[in-house]
PDB file of C-alpha atoms in Angstrom:
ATOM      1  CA  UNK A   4      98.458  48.375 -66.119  1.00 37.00           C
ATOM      2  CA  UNK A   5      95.674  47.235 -68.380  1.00 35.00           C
ATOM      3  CA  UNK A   6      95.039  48.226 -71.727  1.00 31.00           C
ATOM      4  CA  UNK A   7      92.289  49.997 -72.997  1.00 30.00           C
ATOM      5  CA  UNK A   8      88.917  48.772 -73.843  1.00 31.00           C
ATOM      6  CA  UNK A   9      88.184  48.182 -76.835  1.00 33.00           C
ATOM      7  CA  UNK A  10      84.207  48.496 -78.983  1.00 29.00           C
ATOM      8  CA  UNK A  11      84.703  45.609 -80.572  1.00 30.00           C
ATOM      9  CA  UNK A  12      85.026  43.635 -76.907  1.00 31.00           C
ATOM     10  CA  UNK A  13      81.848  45.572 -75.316  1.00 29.00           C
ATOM     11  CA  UNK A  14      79.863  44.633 -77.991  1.00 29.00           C
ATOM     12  CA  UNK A  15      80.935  41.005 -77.859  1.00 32.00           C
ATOM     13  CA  UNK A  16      80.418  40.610 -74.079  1.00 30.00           C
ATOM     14  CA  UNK A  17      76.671  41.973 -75.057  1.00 28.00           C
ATOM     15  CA  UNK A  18      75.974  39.904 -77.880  1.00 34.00           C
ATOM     16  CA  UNK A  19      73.950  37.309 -75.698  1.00 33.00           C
ATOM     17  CA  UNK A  20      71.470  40.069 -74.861  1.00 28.00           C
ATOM     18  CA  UNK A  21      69.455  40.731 -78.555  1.00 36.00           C
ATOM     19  CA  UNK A  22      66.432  39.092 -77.167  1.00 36.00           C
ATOM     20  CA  UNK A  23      66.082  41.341 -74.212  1.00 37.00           C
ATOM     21  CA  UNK A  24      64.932  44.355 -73.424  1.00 39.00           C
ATOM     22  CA  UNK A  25      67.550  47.099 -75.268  1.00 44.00           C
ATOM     23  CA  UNK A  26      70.401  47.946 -73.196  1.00 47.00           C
ATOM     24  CA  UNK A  27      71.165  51.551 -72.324  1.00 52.00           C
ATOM     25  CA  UNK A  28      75.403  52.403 -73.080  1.00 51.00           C
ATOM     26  CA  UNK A  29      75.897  52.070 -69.236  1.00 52.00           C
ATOM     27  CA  UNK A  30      74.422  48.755 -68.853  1.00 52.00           C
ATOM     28  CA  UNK A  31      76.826  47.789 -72.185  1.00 47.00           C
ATOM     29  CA  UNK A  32      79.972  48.795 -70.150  1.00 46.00           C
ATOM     30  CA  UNK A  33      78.981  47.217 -66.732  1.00 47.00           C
ATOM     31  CA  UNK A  34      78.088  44.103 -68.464  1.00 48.00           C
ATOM     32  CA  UNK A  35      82.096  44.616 -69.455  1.00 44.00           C
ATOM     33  CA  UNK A  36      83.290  45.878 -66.733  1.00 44.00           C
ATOM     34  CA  UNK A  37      81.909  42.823 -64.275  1.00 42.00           C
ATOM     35  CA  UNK A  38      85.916  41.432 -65.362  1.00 37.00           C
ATOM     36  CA  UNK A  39      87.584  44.214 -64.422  1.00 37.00           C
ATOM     37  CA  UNK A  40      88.882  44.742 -60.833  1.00 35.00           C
ATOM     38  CA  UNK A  41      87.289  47.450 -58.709  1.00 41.00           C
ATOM     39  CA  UNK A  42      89.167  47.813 -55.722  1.00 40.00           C
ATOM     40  CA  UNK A  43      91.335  51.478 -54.958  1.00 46.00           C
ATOM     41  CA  UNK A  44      94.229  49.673 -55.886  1.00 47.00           C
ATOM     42  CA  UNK A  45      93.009  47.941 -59.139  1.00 62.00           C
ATOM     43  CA  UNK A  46      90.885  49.798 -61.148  1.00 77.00           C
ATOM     44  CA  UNK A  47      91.860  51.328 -64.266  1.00 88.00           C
ATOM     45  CA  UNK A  48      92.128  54.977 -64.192  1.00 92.00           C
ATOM     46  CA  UNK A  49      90.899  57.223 -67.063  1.00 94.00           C
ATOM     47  CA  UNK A  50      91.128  60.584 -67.510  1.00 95.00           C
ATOM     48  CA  UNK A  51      88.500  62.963 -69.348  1.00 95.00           C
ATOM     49  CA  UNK A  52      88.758  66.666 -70.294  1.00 95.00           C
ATOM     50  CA  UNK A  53      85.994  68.638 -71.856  1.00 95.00           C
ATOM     51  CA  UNK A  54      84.945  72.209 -72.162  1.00 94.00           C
ATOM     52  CA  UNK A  55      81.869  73.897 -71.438  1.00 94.00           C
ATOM     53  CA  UNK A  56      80.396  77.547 -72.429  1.00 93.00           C
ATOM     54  CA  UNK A  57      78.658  79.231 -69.403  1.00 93.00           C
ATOM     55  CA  UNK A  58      75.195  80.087 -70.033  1.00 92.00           C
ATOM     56  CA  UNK A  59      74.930  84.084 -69.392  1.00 88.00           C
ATOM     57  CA  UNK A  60      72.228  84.136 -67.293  1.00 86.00           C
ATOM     58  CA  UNK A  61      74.284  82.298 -64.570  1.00 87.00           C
ATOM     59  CA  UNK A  62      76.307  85.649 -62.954  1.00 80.00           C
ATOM     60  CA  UNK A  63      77.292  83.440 -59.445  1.00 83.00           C
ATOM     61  CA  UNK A  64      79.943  80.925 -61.136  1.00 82.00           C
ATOM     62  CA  UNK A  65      80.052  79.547 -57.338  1.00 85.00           C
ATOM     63  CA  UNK A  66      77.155  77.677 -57.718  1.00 89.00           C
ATOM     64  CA  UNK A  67      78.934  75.434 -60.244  1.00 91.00           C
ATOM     65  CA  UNK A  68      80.936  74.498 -57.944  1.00 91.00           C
ATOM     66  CA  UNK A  69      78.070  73.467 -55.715  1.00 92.00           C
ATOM     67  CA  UNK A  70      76.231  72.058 -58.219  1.00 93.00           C
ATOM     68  CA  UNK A  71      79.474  69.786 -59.450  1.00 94.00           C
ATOM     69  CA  UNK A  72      80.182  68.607 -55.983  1.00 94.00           C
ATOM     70  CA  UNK A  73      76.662  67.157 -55.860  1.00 93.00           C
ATOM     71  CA  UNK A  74      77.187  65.374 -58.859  1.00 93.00           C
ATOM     72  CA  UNK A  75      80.285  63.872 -57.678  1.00 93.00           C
ATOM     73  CA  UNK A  76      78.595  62.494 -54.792  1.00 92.00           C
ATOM     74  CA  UNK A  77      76.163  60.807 -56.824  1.00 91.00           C
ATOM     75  CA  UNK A  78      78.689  59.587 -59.093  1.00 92.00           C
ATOM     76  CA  UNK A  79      80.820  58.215 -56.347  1.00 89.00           C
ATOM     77  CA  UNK A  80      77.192  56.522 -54.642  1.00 87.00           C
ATOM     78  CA  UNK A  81      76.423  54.838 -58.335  1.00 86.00           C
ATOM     79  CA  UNK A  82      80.028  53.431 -58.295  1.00 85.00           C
ATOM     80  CA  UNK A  83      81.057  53.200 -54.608  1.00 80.00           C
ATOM     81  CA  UNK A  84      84.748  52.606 -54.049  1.00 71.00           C
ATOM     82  CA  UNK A  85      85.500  55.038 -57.087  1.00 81.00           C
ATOM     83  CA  UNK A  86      87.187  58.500 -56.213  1.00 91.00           C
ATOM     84  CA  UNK A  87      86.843  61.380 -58.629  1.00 94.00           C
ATOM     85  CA  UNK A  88      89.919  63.704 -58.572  1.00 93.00           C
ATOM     86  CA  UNK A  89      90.363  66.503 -60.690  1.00 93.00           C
ATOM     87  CA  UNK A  90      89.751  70.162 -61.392  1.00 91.00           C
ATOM     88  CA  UNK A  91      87.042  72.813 -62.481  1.00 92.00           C
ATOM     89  CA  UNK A  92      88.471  75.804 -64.191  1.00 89.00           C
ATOM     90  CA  UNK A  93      86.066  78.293 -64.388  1.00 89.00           C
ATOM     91  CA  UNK A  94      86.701  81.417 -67.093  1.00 88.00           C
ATOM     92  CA  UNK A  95      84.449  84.373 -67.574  1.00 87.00           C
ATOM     93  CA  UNK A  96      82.858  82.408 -70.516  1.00 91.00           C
ATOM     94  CA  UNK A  97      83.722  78.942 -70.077  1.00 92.00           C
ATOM     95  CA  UNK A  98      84.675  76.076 -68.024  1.00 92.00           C
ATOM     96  CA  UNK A  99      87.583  73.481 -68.580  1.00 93.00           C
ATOM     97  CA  UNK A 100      86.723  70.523 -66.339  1.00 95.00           C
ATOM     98  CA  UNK A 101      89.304  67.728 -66.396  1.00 95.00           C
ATOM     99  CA  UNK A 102      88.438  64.433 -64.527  1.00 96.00           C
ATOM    100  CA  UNK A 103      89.941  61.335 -62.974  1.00 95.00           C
ATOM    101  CA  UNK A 104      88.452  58.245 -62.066  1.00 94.00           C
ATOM    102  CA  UNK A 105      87.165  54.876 -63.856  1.00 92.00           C
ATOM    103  CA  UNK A 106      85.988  54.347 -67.351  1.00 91.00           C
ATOM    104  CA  UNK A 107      82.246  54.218 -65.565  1.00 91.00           C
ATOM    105  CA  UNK A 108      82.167  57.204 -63.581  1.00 93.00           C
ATOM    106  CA  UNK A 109      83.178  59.229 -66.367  1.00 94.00           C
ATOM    107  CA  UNK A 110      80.507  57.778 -68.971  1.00 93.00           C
ATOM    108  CA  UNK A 111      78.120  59.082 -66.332  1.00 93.00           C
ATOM    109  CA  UNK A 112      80.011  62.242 -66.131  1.00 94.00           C
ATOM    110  CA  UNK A 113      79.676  62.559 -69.765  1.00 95.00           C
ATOM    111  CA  UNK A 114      76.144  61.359 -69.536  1.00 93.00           C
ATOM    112  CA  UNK A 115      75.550  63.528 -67.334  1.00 93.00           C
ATOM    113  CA  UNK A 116      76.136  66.824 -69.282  1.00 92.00           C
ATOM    114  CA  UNK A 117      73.281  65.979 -71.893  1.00 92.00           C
ATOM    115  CA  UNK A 118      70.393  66.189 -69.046  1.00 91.00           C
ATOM    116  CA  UNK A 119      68.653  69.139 -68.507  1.00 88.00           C
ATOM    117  CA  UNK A 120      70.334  70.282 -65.200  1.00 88.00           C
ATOM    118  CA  UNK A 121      73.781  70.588 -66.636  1.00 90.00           C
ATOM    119  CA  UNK A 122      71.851  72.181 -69.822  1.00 90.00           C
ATOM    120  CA  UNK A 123      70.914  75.147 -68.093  1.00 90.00           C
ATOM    121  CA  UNK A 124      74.279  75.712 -66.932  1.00 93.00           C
ATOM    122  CA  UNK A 125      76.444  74.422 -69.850  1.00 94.00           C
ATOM    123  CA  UNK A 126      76.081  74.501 -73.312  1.00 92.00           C
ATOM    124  CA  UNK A 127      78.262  73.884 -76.805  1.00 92.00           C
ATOM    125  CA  UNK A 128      79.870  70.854 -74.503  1.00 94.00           C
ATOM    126  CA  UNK A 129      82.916  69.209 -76.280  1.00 93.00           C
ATOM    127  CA  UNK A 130      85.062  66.342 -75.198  1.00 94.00           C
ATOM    128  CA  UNK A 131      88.489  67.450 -75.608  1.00 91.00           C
ATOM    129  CA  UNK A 132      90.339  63.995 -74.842  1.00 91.00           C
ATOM    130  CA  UNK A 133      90.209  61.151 -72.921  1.00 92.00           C
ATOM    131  CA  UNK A 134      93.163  59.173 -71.919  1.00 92.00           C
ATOM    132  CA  UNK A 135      92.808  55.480 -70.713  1.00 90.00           C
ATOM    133  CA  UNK A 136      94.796  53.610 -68.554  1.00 89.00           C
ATOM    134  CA  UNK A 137      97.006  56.444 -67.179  1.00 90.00           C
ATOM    135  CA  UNK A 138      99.506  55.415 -64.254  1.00 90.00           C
ATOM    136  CA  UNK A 139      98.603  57.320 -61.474  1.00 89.00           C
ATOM    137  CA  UNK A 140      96.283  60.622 -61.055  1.00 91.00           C
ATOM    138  CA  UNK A 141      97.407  64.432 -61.180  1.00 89.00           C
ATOM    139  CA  UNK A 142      95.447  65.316 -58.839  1.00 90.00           C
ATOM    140  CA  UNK A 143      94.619  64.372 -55.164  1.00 87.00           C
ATOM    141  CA  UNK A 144      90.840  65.445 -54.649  1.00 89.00           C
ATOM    142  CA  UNK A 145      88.440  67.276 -56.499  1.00 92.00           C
ATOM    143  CA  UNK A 146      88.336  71.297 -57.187  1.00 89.00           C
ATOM    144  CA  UNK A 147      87.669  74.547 -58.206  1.00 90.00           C
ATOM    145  CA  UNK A 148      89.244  77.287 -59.414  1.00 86.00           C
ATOM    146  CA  UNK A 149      88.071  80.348 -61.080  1.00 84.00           C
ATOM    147  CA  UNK A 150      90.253  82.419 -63.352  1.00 80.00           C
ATOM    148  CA  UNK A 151      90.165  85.888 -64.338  1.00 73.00           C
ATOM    149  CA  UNK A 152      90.254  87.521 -67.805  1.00 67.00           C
ATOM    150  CA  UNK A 153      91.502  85.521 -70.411  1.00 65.00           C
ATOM    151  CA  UNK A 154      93.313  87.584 -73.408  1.00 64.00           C
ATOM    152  CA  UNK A 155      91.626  88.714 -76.437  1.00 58.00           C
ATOM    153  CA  UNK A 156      93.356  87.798 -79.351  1.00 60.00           C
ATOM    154  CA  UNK A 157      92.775  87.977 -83.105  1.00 54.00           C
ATOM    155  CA  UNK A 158      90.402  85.791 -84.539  1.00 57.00           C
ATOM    156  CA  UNK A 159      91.202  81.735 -85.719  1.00 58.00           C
ATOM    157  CA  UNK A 160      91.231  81.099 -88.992  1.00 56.00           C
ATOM    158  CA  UNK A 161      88.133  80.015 -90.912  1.00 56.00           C
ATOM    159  CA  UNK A 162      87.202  76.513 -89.659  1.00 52.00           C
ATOM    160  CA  UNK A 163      88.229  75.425 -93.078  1.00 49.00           C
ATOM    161  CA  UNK A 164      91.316  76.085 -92.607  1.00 53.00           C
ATOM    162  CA  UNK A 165      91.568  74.547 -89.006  1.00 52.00           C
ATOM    163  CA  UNK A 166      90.890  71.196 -90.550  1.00 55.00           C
ATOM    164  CA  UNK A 167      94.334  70.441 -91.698  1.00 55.00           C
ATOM    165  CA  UNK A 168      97.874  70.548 -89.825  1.00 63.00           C
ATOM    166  CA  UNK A 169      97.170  73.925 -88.127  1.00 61.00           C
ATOM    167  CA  UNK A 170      94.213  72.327 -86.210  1.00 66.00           C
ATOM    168  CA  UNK A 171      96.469  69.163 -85.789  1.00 74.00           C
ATOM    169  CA  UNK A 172      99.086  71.532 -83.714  1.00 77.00           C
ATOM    170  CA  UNK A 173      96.672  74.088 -82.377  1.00 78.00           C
ATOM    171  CA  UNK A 174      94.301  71.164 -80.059  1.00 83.00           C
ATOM    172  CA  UNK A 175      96.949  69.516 -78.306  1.00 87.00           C
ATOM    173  CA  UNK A 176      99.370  72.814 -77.707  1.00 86.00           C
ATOM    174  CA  UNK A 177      96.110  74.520 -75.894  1.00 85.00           C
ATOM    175  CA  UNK A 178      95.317  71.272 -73.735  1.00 87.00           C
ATOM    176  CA  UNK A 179      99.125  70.483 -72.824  1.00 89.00           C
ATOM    177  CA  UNK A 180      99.409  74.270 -71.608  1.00 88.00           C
ATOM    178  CA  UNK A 181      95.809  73.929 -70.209  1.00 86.00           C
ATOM    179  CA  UNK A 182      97.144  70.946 -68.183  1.00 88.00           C
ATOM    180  CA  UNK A 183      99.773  72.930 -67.043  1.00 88.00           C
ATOM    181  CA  UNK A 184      98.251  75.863 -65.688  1.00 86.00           C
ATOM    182  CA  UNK A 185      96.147  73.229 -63.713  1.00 87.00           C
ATOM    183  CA  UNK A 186      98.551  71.685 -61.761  1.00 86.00           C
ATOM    184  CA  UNK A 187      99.692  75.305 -60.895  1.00 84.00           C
ATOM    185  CA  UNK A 188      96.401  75.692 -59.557  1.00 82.00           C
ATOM    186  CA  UNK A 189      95.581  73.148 -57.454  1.00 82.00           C
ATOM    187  CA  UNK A 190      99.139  73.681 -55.443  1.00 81.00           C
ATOM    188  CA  UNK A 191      97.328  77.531 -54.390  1.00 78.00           C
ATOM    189  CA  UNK A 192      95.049  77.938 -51.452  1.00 76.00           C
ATOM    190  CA  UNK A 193      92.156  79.930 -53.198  1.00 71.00           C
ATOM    191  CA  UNK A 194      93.366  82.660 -50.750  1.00 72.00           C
ATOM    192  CA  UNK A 195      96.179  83.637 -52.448  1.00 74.00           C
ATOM    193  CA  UNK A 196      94.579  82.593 -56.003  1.00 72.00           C
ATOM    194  CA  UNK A 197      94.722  85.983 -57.084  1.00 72.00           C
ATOM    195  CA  UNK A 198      98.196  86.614 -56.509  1.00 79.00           C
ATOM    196  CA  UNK A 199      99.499  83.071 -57.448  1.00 78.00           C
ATOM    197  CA  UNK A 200      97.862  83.922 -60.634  1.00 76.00           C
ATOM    198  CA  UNK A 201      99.453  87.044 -61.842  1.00 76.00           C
ATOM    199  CA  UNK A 202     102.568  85.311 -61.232  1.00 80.00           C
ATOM    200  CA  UNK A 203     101.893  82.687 -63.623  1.00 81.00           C
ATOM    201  CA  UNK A 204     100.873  84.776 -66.378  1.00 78.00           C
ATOM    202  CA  UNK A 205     104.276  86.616 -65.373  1.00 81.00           C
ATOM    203  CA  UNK A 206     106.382  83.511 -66.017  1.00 83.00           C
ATOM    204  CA  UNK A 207     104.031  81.310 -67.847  1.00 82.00           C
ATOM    205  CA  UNK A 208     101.914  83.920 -69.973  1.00 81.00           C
ATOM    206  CA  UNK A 209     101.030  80.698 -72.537  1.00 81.00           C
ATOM    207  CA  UNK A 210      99.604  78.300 -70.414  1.00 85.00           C
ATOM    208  CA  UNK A 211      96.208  80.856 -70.343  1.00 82.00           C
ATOM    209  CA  UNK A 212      94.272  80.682 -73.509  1.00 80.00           C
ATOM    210  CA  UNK A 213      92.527  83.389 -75.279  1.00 80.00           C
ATOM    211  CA  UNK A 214      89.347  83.622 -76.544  1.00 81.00           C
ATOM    212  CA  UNK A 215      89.344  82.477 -79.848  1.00 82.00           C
ATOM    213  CA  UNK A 216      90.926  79.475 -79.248  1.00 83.00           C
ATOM    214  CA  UNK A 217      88.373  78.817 -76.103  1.00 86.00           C
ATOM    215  CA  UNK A 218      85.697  79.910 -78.879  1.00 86.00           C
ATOM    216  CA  UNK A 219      87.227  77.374 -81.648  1.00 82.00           C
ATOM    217  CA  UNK A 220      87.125  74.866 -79.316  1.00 84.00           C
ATOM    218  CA  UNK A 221      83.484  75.407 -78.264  1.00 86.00           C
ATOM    219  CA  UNK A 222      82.428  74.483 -81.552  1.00 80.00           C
ATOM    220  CA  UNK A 223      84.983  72.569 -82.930  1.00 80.00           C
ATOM    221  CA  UNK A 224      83.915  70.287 -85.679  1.00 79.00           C
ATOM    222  CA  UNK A 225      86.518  67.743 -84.505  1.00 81.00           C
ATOM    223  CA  UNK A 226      85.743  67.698 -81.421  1.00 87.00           C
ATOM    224  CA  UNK A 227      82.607  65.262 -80.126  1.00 90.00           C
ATOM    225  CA  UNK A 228      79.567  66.192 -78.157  1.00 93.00           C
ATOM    226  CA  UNK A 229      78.751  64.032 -75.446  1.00 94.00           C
ATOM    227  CA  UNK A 230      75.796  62.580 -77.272  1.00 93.00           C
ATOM    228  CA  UNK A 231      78.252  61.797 -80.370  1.00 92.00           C
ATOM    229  CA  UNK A 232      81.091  60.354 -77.894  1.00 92.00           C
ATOM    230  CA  UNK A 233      78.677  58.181 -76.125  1.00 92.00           C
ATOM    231  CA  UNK A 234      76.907  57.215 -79.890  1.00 91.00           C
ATOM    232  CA  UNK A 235      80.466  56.195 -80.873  1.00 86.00           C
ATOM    233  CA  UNK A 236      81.485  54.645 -77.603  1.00 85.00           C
ATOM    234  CA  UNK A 237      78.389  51.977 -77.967  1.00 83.00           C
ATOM    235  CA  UNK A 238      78.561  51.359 -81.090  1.00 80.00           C
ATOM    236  CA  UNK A 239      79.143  47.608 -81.529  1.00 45.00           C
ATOM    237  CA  UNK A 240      79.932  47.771 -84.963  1.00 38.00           C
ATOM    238  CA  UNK A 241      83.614  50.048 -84.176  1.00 52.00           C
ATOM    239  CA  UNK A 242      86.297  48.142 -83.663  1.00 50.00           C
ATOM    240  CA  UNK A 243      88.193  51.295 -82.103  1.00 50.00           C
ATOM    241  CA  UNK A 244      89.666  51.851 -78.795  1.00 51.00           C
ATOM    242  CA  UNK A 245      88.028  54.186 -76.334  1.00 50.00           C
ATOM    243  CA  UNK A 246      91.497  56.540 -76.463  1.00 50.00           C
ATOM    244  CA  UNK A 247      90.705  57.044 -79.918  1.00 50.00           C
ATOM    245  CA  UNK A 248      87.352  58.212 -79.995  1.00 51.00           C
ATOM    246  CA  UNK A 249      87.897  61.776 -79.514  1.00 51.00           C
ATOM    247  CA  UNK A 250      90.215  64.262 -81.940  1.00 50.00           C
ATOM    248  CA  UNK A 251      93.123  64.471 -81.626  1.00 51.00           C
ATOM    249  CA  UNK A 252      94.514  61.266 -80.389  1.00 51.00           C
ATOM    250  CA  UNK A 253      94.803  61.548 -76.471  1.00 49.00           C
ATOM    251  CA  UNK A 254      98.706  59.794 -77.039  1.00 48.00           C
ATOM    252  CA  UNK A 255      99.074  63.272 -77.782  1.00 46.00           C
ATOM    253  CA  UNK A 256      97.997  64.679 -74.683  1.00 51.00           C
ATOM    254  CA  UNK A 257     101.201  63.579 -72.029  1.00 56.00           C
ATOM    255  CA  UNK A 258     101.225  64.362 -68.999  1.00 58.00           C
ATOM    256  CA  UNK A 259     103.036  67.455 -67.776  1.00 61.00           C
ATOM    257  CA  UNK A 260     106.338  65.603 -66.454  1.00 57.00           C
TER     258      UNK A 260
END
């Protein structure tokens, strides 16, 4: 499998172009990715998780789901050949929406989520992790699934005091048990969703989060917008890999096994 991408390797495949017109960050990483295979069987998979706060006005959470499969579709028509896979968890306040496909698709996914459409559905966006060059996808197709009530627990610490080692362990425990109650998920017809769910919080009450830490992570200082991701991801001056753009490390992120 091929390693990650680094800045420093964008910006040098670009460096030709500083007496044209200025590129946008997509044209930067198509420019790039012209060496990269593109068939089913070649491309590089990446895999992006964020998390979204649901505006209030917008009481029908169904029409996320139409309004996501839409953007798949374009996505997909931008960059034919490459599949999006993944799920949409949908909470009374937020959304956790993990994604699968190649390093392009999700830059537009990301992209995406800064126009105004997304806007008025989504706000206090954060890019929980990516992870590049996984081995093979959790899931087989695209989703949704929404969840009931999550718990409500005592407030998180002062962000102050999430800056250290507590915020170091707190991240990555809520994602790897966010992860986990995904692939629960997609194995349930959304038929029997309601029951398959009270039996997970039966046997696997942690893998739900509660509100405070779906409220840290909202505004998480650590954390990048899309715009800041997408700053950092261009910028030809890094000489970072694209894994390591977002906090905490996504090495830390494994895969459920």
């Amino acid at each position: 499998m091929a390693s990650s991408v680094e800045l420093s390797q964008v910006a040098s495949s670009t460096a030709g172009f500083d007496n044209r017109s200025r590129l946008s960050l997509l044209d930067v990483v198509k420019e790039k990715s012209r060496s990269v295979p593109t068939s089913k069987h070649n491309t590089v998979l990446h895999r992006l998780v964020y998390i979204g706060r649901i505006n209030a006005f917008l009481s029908d959470r169904r029409e996320l789901q139409t309004f996501f499969e839409k953007s798949i579709r374009s996505w997909q028509s931008k960059h034919q050949g490459e599949a999006v896979t993944g799920l949409l968890m949908a909470l009374p306040d937020y959304v956790i929406h993990i994604l699968e496909s190649s390093q392009e698709t999700l830059l537009t996914a990301i992209q995406d989520t800064m126009r105004s459409a997304s806007k008025e559905r989504l706000s206090h966006v954060r890019v929980v992790a990516w992870a590049s060059a996984i081995p093979n996808r959790l899931y087989q197709q695209w989703s949704m699934r929404q969840l009931g009530s999550v718990k409500q627990e005592s407030a998180l610490p002062d962000d102050e005091d999430l800056s250290g080692e507590l915020m170091e362990k707190l991240v990555p425990e809520v994602l790897q048990n966010l992860l986990q109650l995904s692939l629960h998920l997609v194995k349930v017809p959304k038929l029997d969703l309601v029951n398959a769910m009270e039996k997970i919080r039966e046997k696997h009450p942690h893998y739900y989060p509660n509100q405070a830490q779906l409220d840290y992570l909202a505004k998480c200082p650590k954390l990048l917008t899309p715009e800041k991701y997408l700053e950092m991801f261009a910028s030809r001056h890094e000489h970072t890999l694209t894994s390591e753009l977002v906090w905490p490390a996504p090495s830390k992120f494994k895969p459920p096994g």
